[in-house]
Amino acid sequence: MCPSLRRPAVIAVILMGAVLLSPNPGTEPDAPGRMLTAQVPHSSSAAPIAPPAEPLVDQTFGFANVRQLAHERAARDYRPASDALPAALANLTYDQYRDIRFRAESALWRGLSLFEVEFFHRGSFTRQRVNIFEVAPAGVSPIEYNPRLFSFGHLKAPKVAASLGFAGFRVHYPLQTAAYKDELIVFLGASYFRVLGRNQHYGASARGVAVDTAAPSGEEFPLFTDFWLVRPKPTDRTLTVYALLDSRSMAGAYQFEIRPGGITQVEVHCELYPRRAIGKLGVAPLTSMFFFGEDAAGRRFDDYRSQVHDSDGFMAQTGQGQWIWRPLANPRELRVNRFMDDNPRGFGLIQRERDFSHYGDVEAQYELRPSYWVQPLGSWGKGGVELVEIPSDEEIHDNIVAYWVPEHAVAAGKPLAFAYLLSAYLQSPLWPPGGRVIATRSGNPAMGDNKGHFPPGARRILMDFAGGELDGLAAAQPVKAEASVDNGHIEAITVQRIAASGAWRVAMVVTPRPKKPVDVHCYLTLYGEVLTESWIYQWTP
């Protein structure tokens, strides 16, 4: 059961123009990210990683040290690190790059803990170099590159120095069975990281921070430049990772506490040190892919599959406890919406559709893509969660972004601190705890059994609700739809319980005002008590 709710304040901005799409690793046949789930062949020539004899600092290294490093770095001008590579690595084809595999038997902490770490090779598709250290009882030691840690397929091992470094790393953990350690979390590229819970398949991504996303000036992509991996004890079920972030606009310190399980959770603490004023700071950014879904309004592709997306909706819980569900879309033009709030309780990019038959894609397994939910820890103050939807003609791009934007612009030299819990899950009764939207569809209002004359441009919109108290209500109960619309008119609204599925269906006909986006709002009540989340649907005629 949800608390009584107020209609959320939404700022809608419709922008036009070309937008650079960020790649969506793992969903397309030519993405470097497909290496994330590759099996690594065994080789007796592997070189196990061992800590160097002489540590750099003592074992008291922790988040305070990373904060100090970030503060010192921010006091200096930004100097981007070179991404230059030897010709043998800089000019690799995609297939050649995929031939480079880390040898599993060389993993950090192999046989010493529940967690193991493997590293990504630098190359034409992963040019960025990151510094990686191990924090152990003896101190902090650098993890140095060695070509013997990798197999190169048909390529010859490059003759390069240890200074080549790595592009990133992935952590393995026995999520499914004790006999095999599955991929748990990966850090690769800019400030991106992806996390999995049990029985999940890579889909959405998280980032350390977003700067000027969808702004006319263009987006800036800060980089994680250094990582410190804290060696776990043999039975530890939590892994700590520290990271140092850098960009033209800021430096930052991060602490990740990674707790694997059916719902894997990552507790994130970050402290940001701005070098300059920032017009739009995105906190706890999430990115995903939405190509098309069940709603015919967004279907413009000739595809055998019924749906193609890593996430099908944006969800939020406001500071007052109201739950919001906004179906995602692949629009014809850039759309930016901001949901204003005060101390939000959570937001995320969610994959609710879990039925394989609704996708039909054996390879992609969209039904196993995780939902990502961000729960702020502490007070975040006033601001808004911004949702960005970018037009895309291919499913290989991440075209959905969501993040928190503080009310006030970021001032140079004024540190900011945020903490939150990121959860990766398939199903959970917690988000939300009451009735939820399980389907959204739209079409010609006069089709099927729906007869009548409607104004030009009108569209019939249907949504199905289920869960919470709804599931126990008989069809005769006077469930009511509380609906409203911006820039349009609603008529012919009905509410009924569908005998075949048990869901409650709301149907309405919406007539838009010319050349304006339409926002429709709806939730269900019984005798004035709110039973469901608030469904928000945006439609551009």
Coordinates of C-alpha atoms in Angstrom, one line a residue:
M1 CA 0.0 0.0 0.0
C2 CA 1.4 3.4 -1.0
P3 CA 1.0 6.6 1.0
S4 CA -1.3 9.4 -0.3
L5 CA 0.5 11.2 -3.0
R6 CA 1.0 14.5 -4.7
R7 CA 1.4 14.8 -8.4
P8 CA 5.2 15.1 -9.1
A9 CA 6.6 18.2 -10.6
V10 CA 8.1 17.5 -14.0
I11 CA 10.2 19.7 -16.2
A12 CA 10.0 18.5 -19.8
V13 CA 12.5 19.6 -22.3
I14 CA 12.3 18.5 -26.0
L15 CA 15.6 19.1 -27.8
M16 CA 16.4 18.5 -31.4
G17 CA 19.8 17.8 -33.1
A18 CA 22.4 15.2 -33.6
V19 CA 23.5 13.3 -30.4
L20 CA 26.6 11.1 -30.0
L21 CA 25.4 7.8 -28.7
S22 CA 27.6 5.9 -26.2
P23 CA 28.3 2.3 -27.0
N24 CA 26.4 -0.4 -25.2
P25 CA 28.9 -3.3 -24.6
G26 CA 27.6 -6.8 -24.5
T27 CA 24.4 -6.5 -26.6
E28 CA 25.8 -6.3 -30.1
P29 CA 28.0 -8.7 -32.1
D30 CA 30.9 -6.3 -32.5
A31 CA 31.3 -4.8 -29.0
P32 CA 34.5 -5.2 -27.0
G33 CA 32.3 -5.7 -24.0
R34 CA 31.4 -9.2 -25.3
M35 CA 34.7 -10.3 -23.8
L36 CA 33.1 -9.9 -20.4
T37 CA 31.6 -13.4 -20.5
A38 CA 34.3 -15.2 -22.6
Q39 CA 35.7 -18.4 -21.3
V40 CA 39.4 -18.2 -20.7
P41 CA 41.5 -21.2 -21.9
H42 CA 43.9 -22.9 -19.6
S43 CA 47.6 -22.6 -20.2
S44 CA 50.5 -23.9 -18.1
S45 CA 52.6 -20.9 -19.1
A46 CA 50.5 -18.5 -17.0
A47 CA 52.3 -16.2 -14.5
P48 CA 50.4 -16.0 -11.2
I49 CA 50.2 -12.5 -9.8
A50 CA 52.1 -12.1 -6.6
P51 CA 52.5 -8.9 -4.5
P52 CA 55.9 -7.3 -4.9
A53 CA 58.4 -7.6 -2.1
E54 CA 58.4 -3.9 -1.1
P55 CA 55.1 -2.2 -0.4
L56 CA 54.6 1.5 -1.3
V57 CA 52.8 2.5 1.9
D58 CA 51.6 0.9 5.1
Q59 CA 48.4 -1.1 5.6
T60 CA 46.5 1.8 7.0
F61 CA 45.7 3.0 3.4
G62 CA 42.0 3.8 3.1
F63 CA 39.4 6.1 1.7
A64 CA 40.9 9.1 3.6
N65 CA 44.1 8.6 1.5
V66 CA 42.1 8.6 -1.8
R67 CA 40.2 11.7 -0.7
Q68 CA 43.5 13.5 0.0
L69 CA 44.8 12.4 -3.4
A70 CA 41.7 13.7 -5.2
H71 CA 41.9 17.0 -3.3
E72 CA 45.6 17.5 -4.3
R73 CA 44.9 16.6 -7.9
A74 CA 42.0 19.1 -8.1
A75 CA 44.3 21.8 -6.9
R76 CA 46.4 21.3 -10.1
D77 CA 45.4 21.9 -13.7
Y78 CA 44.0 18.9 -15.5
R79 CA 46.5 17.0 -17.5
P80 CA 44.9 14.1 -19.5
A81 CA 47.0 11.0 -19.5
S82 CA 48.3 9.8 -22.9
D83 CA 46.4 6.9 -24.5
A84 CA 49.2 6.2 -27.0
L85 CA 49.8 2.5 -27.8
P86 CA 52.4 0.6 -29.7
A87 CA 51.4 0.1 -33.3
A88 CA 50.9 -3.7 -32.7
L89 CA 48.1 -2.8 -30.3
A90 CA 46.7 0.4 -31.7
N91 CA 45.7 -1.1 -35.0
L92 CA 44.0 -4.3 -33.9
T93 CA 40.8 -5.4 -35.7
Y94 CA 37.9 -6.2 -33.5
D95 CA 38.4 -10.0 -33.9
Q96 CA 42.1 -9.6 -33.2
Y97 CA 41.4 -7.7 -30.0
R98 CA 38.8 -10.4 -28.9
D99 CA 41.6 -13.0 -29.3
I100 CA 43.4 -11.4 -26.3
R101 CA 42.1 -13.3 -23.2
F102 CA 43.2 -13.1 -19.6
R103 CA 44.4 -16.5 -18.2
A104 CA 42.0 -17.4 -15.4
E105 CA 44.7 -19.3 -13.5
S106 CA 46.7 -16.0 -13.2
A107 CA 43.8 -14.2 -11.5
L108 CA 44.6 -12.0 -8.4
W109 CA 43.8 -14.0 -5.2
R110 CA 43.4 -17.2 -7.1
G111 CA 42.5 -19.9 -4.6
L112 CA 43.0 -17.4 -1.7
S113 CA 39.5 -16.0 -1.3
L114 CA 35.9 -16.1 -2.7
F115 CA 36.8 -13.1 -4.9
E116 CA 39.2 -13.2 -7.8
V117 CA 40.3 -10.4 -10.2
E118 CA 41.1 -10.6 -13.9
F119 CA 42.4 -7.7 -16.0
F120 CA 41.6 -6.3 -19.4
H121 CA 44.4 -5.7 -22.0
R122 CA 44.8 -2.3 -23.6
G123 CA 44.2 -2.2 -27.3
S124 CA 42.5 -0.4 -30.2
F125 CA 39.1 -0.7 -28.5
T126 CA 40.3 0.0 -24.9
R127 CA 43.0 2.6 -25.1
Q128 CA 42.7 4.1 -21.7
R129 CA 45.3 3.1 -19.1
V130 CA 44.4 2.7 -15.4
N131 CA 46.8 2.2 -12.5
I132 CA 45.8 -0.7 -10.3
F133 CA 47.1 -1.4 -6.8
E134 CA 46.5 -4.1 -4.2
V135 CA 46.0 -3.1 -0.6
A136 CA 47.3 -6.0 1.6
P137 CA 48.4 -6.5 5.2
A138 CA 52.0 -5.8 4.1
G139 CA 51.0 -2.5 2.4
V140 CA 50.0 -1.2 -1.0
S141 CA 51.7 -2.6 -4.1
P142 CA 51.2 -1.9 -7.8
I143 CA 49.9 -4.7 -10.0
E144 CA 52.1 -4.6 -13.0
Y145 CA 51.4 -5.7 -16.6
N146 CA 53.0 -8.9 -17.9
P147 CA 52.1 -10.4 -21.3
R148 CA 52.3 -13.8 -19.7
L149 CA 49.0 -13.0 -18.0
F150 CA 47.2 -13.2 -21.3
S151 CA 46.8 -15.6 -24.3
F152 CA 46.8 -13.8 -27.7
G153 CA 45.3 -16.3 -30.0
H154 CA 46.8 -15.9 -33.5
L155 CA 48.7 -12.8 -32.4
K156 CA 52.2 -12.6 -31.1
A157 CA 52.6 -11.4 -27.5
P158 CA 53.6 -7.7 -27.7
K159 CA 57.1 -6.7 -26.6
V160 CA 56.1 -3.9 -24.2
A161 CA 57.1 -2.8 -20.8
A162 CA 55.2 -3.2 -17.5
S163 CA 54.3 0.5 -17.9
L164 CA 51.7 -0.5 -20.5
G165 CA 49.3 -1.2 -17.7
F166 CA 45.7 -2.4 -17.9
A167 CA 42.5 -1.0 -19.4
G168 CA 40.3 -2.2 -16.4
F169 CA 39.4 -5.3 -14.4
R170 CA 36.6 -7.6 -13.5
V171 CA 35.8 -9.3 -10.2
H172 CA 34.7 -13.0 -10.1
Y173 CA 32.7 -14.6 -7.3
P174 CA 30.8 -18.0 -6.9
L175 CA 27.3 -16.5 -7.5
Q176 CA 25.7 -19.6 -9.0
T177 CA 27.7 -22.5 -7.7
A178 CA 30.8 -23.1 -5.6
A179 CA 32.4 -24.9 -8.5
Y180 CA 32.8 -21.8 -10.7
K181 CA 33.3 -18.1 -10.1
D182 CA 31.1 -16.0 -12.2
E183 CA 31.6 -12.4 -13.2
L184 CA 30.3 -10.1 -10.5
I185 CA 31.4 -6.5 -11.4
V186 CA 33.5 -5.0 -14.1
F187 CA 35.2 -1.5 -14.3
L188 CA 36.1 -0.7 -17.9
G189 CA 36.1 2.6 -19.8
A190 CA 35.7 6.2 -18.5
S191 CA 33.9 5.9 -15.1
Y192 CA 31.6 3.0 -16.2
F193 CA 31.0 -0.1 -14.1
R194 CA 28.5 -2.9 -14.4
V195 CA 27.4 -5.3 -11.7
L196 CA 25.5 -8.6 -11.6
G197 CA 23.4 -10.5 -9.1
R198 CA 22.6 -14.2 -9.3
N199 CA 21.2 -15.5 -12.6
Q200 CA 21.7 -12.1 -14.3
H201 CA 23.1 -11.1 -17.6
Y202 CA 24.9 -7.9 -18.4
G203 CA 22.6 -5.0 -19.5
A204 CA 22.5 -1.6 -17.9
S205 CA 25.6 0.2 -16.7
A206 CA 26.4 2.6 -13.9
R207 CA 28.9 5.5 -13.9
G208 CA 30.9 7.4 -11.3
V209 CA 29.5 10.7 -12.3
A210 CA 28.0 12.5 -15.3
V211 CA 28.8 16.1 -16.4
D212 CA 26.7 18.2 -18.7
T213 CA 24.7 15.2 -20.2
A214 CA 22.5 16.3 -23.1
A215 CA 23.8 19.9 -22.7
P216 CA 24.3 22.0 -25.8
S217 CA 28.0 22.4 -24.8
G218 CA 28.5 18.6 -25.1
E219 CA 29.0 16.0 -22.4
E220 CA 32.2 15.5 -20.5
F221 CA 33.2 11.9 -19.5
P222 CA 35.4 11.8 -16.4
L223 CA 37.8 8.9 -16.0
F224 CA 38.7 6.5 -13.2
T225 CA 42.5 6.7 -13.4
D226 CA 43.5 4.7 -10.4
F227 CA 42.1 1.7 -8.4
W228 CA 43.0 0.1 -5.1
L229 CA 41.8 -3.4 -4.5
V230 CA 41.6 -4.4 -0.9
R231 CA 42.7 -8.0 -0.4
P232 CA 39.8 -9.9 1.2
K233 CA 40.2 -12.6 3.8
P234 CA 39.5 -16.2 2.7
T235 CA 35.8 -16.1 3.9
D236 CA 35.0 -12.4 3.3
R237 CA 31.8 -11.9 1.4
T238 CA 32.3 -8.1 0.9
L239 CA 35.0 -6.6 -1.3
T240 CA 36.3 -3.0 -1.0
V241 CA 37.5 -1.1 -4.0
Y242 CA 38.8 2.5 -4.0
A243 CA 39.0 4.7 -7.1
L244 CA 40.4 8.0 -8.1
L245 CA 38.5 10.0 -10.7
D246 CA 39.8 12.9 -12.9
S247 CA 38.5 15.2 -15.6
R248 CA 38.8 18.8 -16.9
S249 CA 36.0 19.8 -14.4
M250 CA 36.8 17.8 -11.3
A251 CA 38.7 15.2 -9.4
G252 CA 37.0 12.7 -7.2
A253 CA 37.5 9.9 -4.6
Y254 CA 35.3 6.8 -4.5
Q255 CA 34.8 3.9 -2.2
F256 CA 32.9 0.8 -3.4
E257 CA 31.7 -1.9 -0.9
I258 CA 30.5 -4.8 -3.1
R259 CA 28.2 -7.4 -1.5
P260 CA 27.3 -10.2 -3.9
G261 CA 24.1 -12.2 -3.8
G262 CA 20.7 -12.8 -5.4
I263 CA 20.5 -9.0 -5.2
T264 CA 24.0 -7.7 -5.5
Q265 CA 24.5 -4.4 -3.7
V266 CA 27.3 -1.8 -4.1
E267 CA 27.6 0.8 -1.4
V268 CA 29.1 3.9 -3.0
H269 CA 30.7 6.8 -1.2
C270 CA 32.2 9.6 -3.3
E271 CA 33.7 13.0 -2.7
L272 CA 34.0 15.4 -5.6
Y273 CA 36.4 18.4 -5.9
P274 CA 35.4 20.7 -8.7
R275 CA 38.1 22.6 -10.6
R276 CA 35.5 24.8 -12.3
A277 CA 31.8 25.7 -12.1
I278 CA 29.6 22.9 -13.6
G279 CA 26.3 23.7 -15.1
K280 CA 24.8 20.2 -14.7
L281 CA 26.2 17.5 -12.4
G282 CA 24.7 14.0 -12.6
V283 CA 25.0 12.0 -9.4
A284 CA 24.8 8.2 -9.5
P285 CA 24.2 8.0 -13.2
L286 CA 22.7 5.0 -14.8
T287 CA 22.7 4.2 -18.5
S288 CA 20.8 1.6 -20.5
M289 CA 19.4 0.7 -23.9
F290 CA 15.8 0.9 -25.1
F291 CA 15.2 0.1 -28.8
F292 CA 11.5 -0.8 -28.8
G293 CA 8.9 -2.3 -26.5
E294 CA 5.3 -3.5 -26.4
D295 CA 3.8 -0.1 -27.1
A296 CA 3.0 0.3 -30.8
A297 CA 3.6 4.1 -30.5
G298 CA 7.4 3.5 -30.4
R299 CA 7.6 0.6 -32.9
R300 CA 9.2 1.7 -36.2
F301 CA 11.6 -1.2 -36.9
D302 CA 11.1 -4.3 -39.0
D303 CA 12.3 -6.9 -36.4
Y304 CA 11.2 -10.5 -35.7
R305 CA 11.5 -9.9 -31.9
S306 CA 8.6 -8.5 -29.9
Q307 CA 10.7 -6.3 -27.6
V308 CA 14.4 -5.2 -27.5
H309 CA 15.6 -3.4 -24.4
D310 CA 17.9 -3.7 -21.4
S311 CA 15.4 -1.6 -19.3
D312 CA 11.7 -0.9 -20.0
G313 CA 11.0 1.8 -17.4
F314 CA 12.2 4.6 -15.2
M315 CA 11.1 4.2 -11.5
A316 CA 11.5 6.6 -8.6
Q317 CA 10.3 7.0 -5.0
T318 CA 10.1 10.7 -4.0
G319 CA 11.0 12.1 -0.7
Q320 CA 7.3 12.0 0.3
G321 CA 7.1 8.3 -0.5
Q322 CA 5.3 8.5 -3.8
W323 CA 6.2 5.8 -6.3
I324 CA 6.6 6.8 -10.0
W325 CA 6.7 4.6 -13.1
R326 CA 7.6 6.1 -16.5
P327 CA 7.7 3.7 -19.5
L328 CA 10.8 4.3 -21.5
A329 CA 10.7 5.2 -25.2
N330 CA 13.0 5.5 -28.2
P331 CA 11.9 8.9 -29.3
R332 CA 12.3 10.5 -32.7
E333 CA 14.0 13.5 -31.1
L334 CA 16.1 14.0 -27.9
R335 CA 13.9 14.2 -24.8
V336 CA 15.0 15.4 -21.4
N337 CA 12.6 15.3 -18.4
R338 CA 13.5 16.3 -14.8
F339 CA 11.4 15.0 -11.9
M340 CA 11.7 17.6 -9.2
D341 CA 12.1 16.4 -5.6
D342 CA 13.5 17.0 -2.1
N343 CA 15.6 14.2 -0.6
P344 CA 14.6 11.4 -2.9
R345 CA 14.3 7.9 -1.5
G346 CA 15.4 6.2 -4.7
F347 CA 15.4 5.9 -8.5
G348 CA 16.4 3.4 -11.1
L349 CA 16.3 2.0 -14.6
I350 CA 14.2 -1.2 -14.4
Q351 CA 13.6 -4.3 -16.5
R352 CA 10.1 -5.5 -15.4
E353 CA 9.4 -7.8 -18.4
R354 CA 10.8 -11.2 -17.4
D355 CA 9.1 -13.5 -19.9
F356 CA 11.4 -14.9 -22.6
S357 CA 8.5 -15.2 -25.1
H358 CA 8.1 -11.4 -25.0
Y359 CA 11.6 -11.1 -26.5
G360 CA 12.3 -14.2 -28.4
D361 CA 16.1 -13.5 -28.4
V362 CA 18.0 -16.6 -27.4
E363 CA 21.5 -15.0 -27.5
A364 CA 20.7 -11.6 -25.9
Q365 CA 18.6 -13.0 -23.0
Y366 CA 17.0 -9.6 -22.4
E367 CA 14.7 -11.2 -19.7
L368 CA 17.8 -11.7 -17.6
R369 CA 19.1 -8.1 -17.7
P370 CA 19.3 -6.6 -14.2
S371 CA 17.3 -3.7 -12.9
Y372 CA 19.4 -1.0 -11.2
W373 CA 18.0 0.8 -8.2
V374 CA 19.8 3.7 -6.4
Q375 CA 18.9 4.4 -2.8
P376 CA 20.5 7.6 -1.4
L377 CA 22.2 7.4 2.0
G378 CA 21.9 10.6 3.9
S379 CA 20.3 13.8 2.8
W380 CA 20.7 14.8 -0.9
G381 CA 18.6 18.0 -0.5
K382 CA 16.6 19.6 -3.3
G383 CA 17.0 18.8 -7.0
G384 CA 15.6 16.4 -9.5
V385 CA 16.1 13.1 -11.2
E386 CA 16.7 13.7 -14.8
L387 CA 15.8 11.2 -17.5
V388 CA 17.4 11.4 -20.9
E389 CA 16.0 9.5 -23.9
I390 CA 18.1 9.6 -27.1
P391 CA 16.9 8.6 -30.6
S392 CA 18.6 5.4 -31.8
D393 CA 18.3 3.3 -35.0
E394 CA 20.4 0.5 -33.6
E395 CA 20.3 -1.6 -30.4
I396 CA 24.1 -1.4 -30.0
H397 CA 23.9 2.0 -28.3
D398 CA 23.1 3.0 -24.7
N399 CA 20.4 5.7 -25.4
I400 CA 18.8 6.0 -21.9
V401 CA 20.4 7.9 -19.0
A402 CA 19.1 8.7 -15.5
Y403 CA 20.9 10.6 -12.7
W404 CA 20.2 13.0 -9.8
V405 CA 20.9 16.8 -10.4
P406 CA 21.3 19.0 -7.3
E407 CA 19.2 22.1 -7.2
H408 CA 22.2 24.5 -7.3
A409 CA 24.9 24.5 -9.9
V410 CA 28.3 23.3 -8.8
A411 CA 30.8 26.0 -7.8
A412 CA 34.5 25.7 -8.3
G413 CA 36.5 24.7 -5.3
K414 CA 33.5 23.6 -3.2
P415 CA 33.7 19.9 -2.4
L416 CA 30.5 17.7 -2.7
A417 CA 29.9 14.4 -1.0
F418 CA 27.3 11.7 -1.8
A419 CA 26.6 8.2 -0.7
Y420 CA 24.1 5.6 -2.0
L421 CA 23.3 2.0 -2.3
L422 CA 23.2 0.5 -5.9
S423 CA 21.2 -2.8 -6.1
A424 CA 21.2 -5.1 -9.1
Y425 CA 18.1 -7.4 -9.1
L426 CA 15.7 -9.4 -11.2
Q427 CA 12.6 -9.3 -9.0
S428 CA 11.9 -7.6 -5.7
P429 CA 8.7 -6.9 -3.7
L430 CA 10.4 -3.8 -2.2
W431 CA 10.5 -1.6 -5.3
P432 CA 7.6 -0.7 -5.2
P433 CA 5.8 -2.5 -2.3
G434 CA 2.3 -1.9 -3.7
G435 CA 0.6 -2.2 -7.1
R436 CA 2.8 -1.6 -10.1
V437 CA 2.4 -1.2 -13.9
I438 CA 3.1 -4.4 -15.8
A439 CA 2.2 -3.3 -19.3
T440 CA 1.6 -0.1 -21.4
R441 CA 0.1 -0.1 -24.8
S442 CA -1.5 2.4 -27.2
G443 CA -3.1 2.5 -30.6
N444 CA -6.0 3.7 -32.8
P445 CA -8.9 4.5 -30.5
A446 CA -11.5 3.0 -32.9
M447 CA -9.8 -0.4 -33.4
G448 CA -11.2 -3.7 -32.1
D449 CA -14.3 -3.6 -30.1
N450 CA -13.9 0.1 -29.4
K451 CA -16.4 2.0 -31.5
G452 CA -17.1 5.6 -31.6
H453 CA -16.0 8.9 -33.1
F454 CA -12.9 10.5 -31.7
P455 CA -11.1 13.8 -32.6
P456 CA -8.3 13.7 -35.1
G457 CA -5.0 12.6 -33.5
A458 CA -6.7 10.8 -30.6
R459 CA -5.0 7.7 -29.3
R460 CA -6.3 4.9 -27.0
I461 CA -3.9 4.2 -24.2
L462 CA -4.0 1.1 -21.9
M463 CA -2.1 0.2 -18.8
D464 CA -2.3 -3.0 -16.7
F465 CA -1.7 -2.8 -12.9
A466 CA -0.9 -5.8 -10.6
G467 CA 0.6 -6.5 -7.3
G468 CA 0.0 -5.4 -3.7
E469 CA -3.6 -5.3 -2.6
L470 CA -4.8 -5.3 -6.1
D471 CA -4.2 -9.1 -6.5
G472 CA -6.7 -9.9 -3.7
L473 CA -9.5 -7.7 -4.9
A474 CA -12.6 -9.1 -6.6
A475 CA -13.7 -7.7 -9.9
A476 CA -16.8 -6.1 -8.3
Q477 CA -14.7 -3.8 -6.1
P478 CA -15.1 -0.1 -7.1
V479 CA -11.4 0.4 -8.1
K480 CA -11.1 3.9 -9.5
A481 CA -8.5 5.4 -11.9
E482 CA -7.3 8.9 -10.9
A483 CA -6.1 10.3 -14.2
S484 CA -5.0 13.7 -15.6
V485 CA -3.2 15.0 -18.6
D486 CA -1.0 18.0 -19.6
N487 CA -1.5 19.4 -23.1
G488 CA -4.4 17.2 -23.9
H489 CA -7.9 15.8 -23.1
I490 CA -9.0 12.5 -21.6
E491 CA -12.3 10.7 -22.3
A492 CA -13.8 7.2 -22.4
I493 CA -11.8 6.1 -19.3
T494 CA -12.6 2.6 -18.0
V495 CA -11.3 0.3 -15.2
Q496 CA -11.7 -3.5 -15.2
R497 CA -10.2 -6.7 -13.8
I498 CA -8.9 -9.0 -16.5
A499 CA -10.1 -12.5 -15.7
A500 CA -7.4 -14.3 -17.7
S501 CA -4.4 -12.6 -15.9
G502 CA -5.9 -11.0 -12.7
A503 CA -4.5 -7.6 -13.7
W504 CA -6.5 -4.4 -13.5
R505 CA -6.7 -2.6 -16.8
V506 CA -7.2 1.1 -17.3
A507 CA -8.2 2.3 -20.8
M508 CA -8.6 5.9 -22.0
V509 CA -8.7 7.9 -25.1
V510 CA -6.3 10.9 -25.1
T511 CA -6.6 13.8 -27.6
P512 CA -3.4 15.9 -27.7
R513 CA -3.0 19.6 -28.3
P514 CA -1.2 20.3 -31.6
K515 CA 2.6 20.2 -31.7
K516 CA 3.0 19.7 -27.9
P517 CA 4.2 16.7 -25.9
V518 CA 1.5 15.1 -23.8
D519 CA 2.0 13.9 -20.3
V520 CA -0.6 11.5 -18.9
H521 CA -0.8 10.6 -15.2
C522 CA -2.7 7.7 -13.6
Y523 CA -2.9 5.7 -10.4
L524 CA -5.6 3.4 -8.9
T525 CA -7.5 4.0 -5.6
L526 CA -10.1 2.1 -3.6
Y527 CA -12.4 4.3 -1.4
G528 CA -9.8 7.1 -1.7
E529 CA -6.8 4.9 -0.6
V530 CA -3.9 4.8 -3.1
L531 CA -3.2 1.2 -4.3
T532 CA -0.5 1.7 -6.9
E533 CA 2.4 3.7 -8.1
S534 CA 1.8 6.7 -10.3
W535 CA 2.1 5.9 -14.0
I536 CA 3.5 8.8 -16.1
Y537 CA 3.4 8.5 -19.9
Q538 CA 4.9 10.9 -22.3
W539 CA 3.7 11.0 -25.9
T540 CA 4.8 13.3 -28.7
P541 CA 2.2 13.4 -31.4

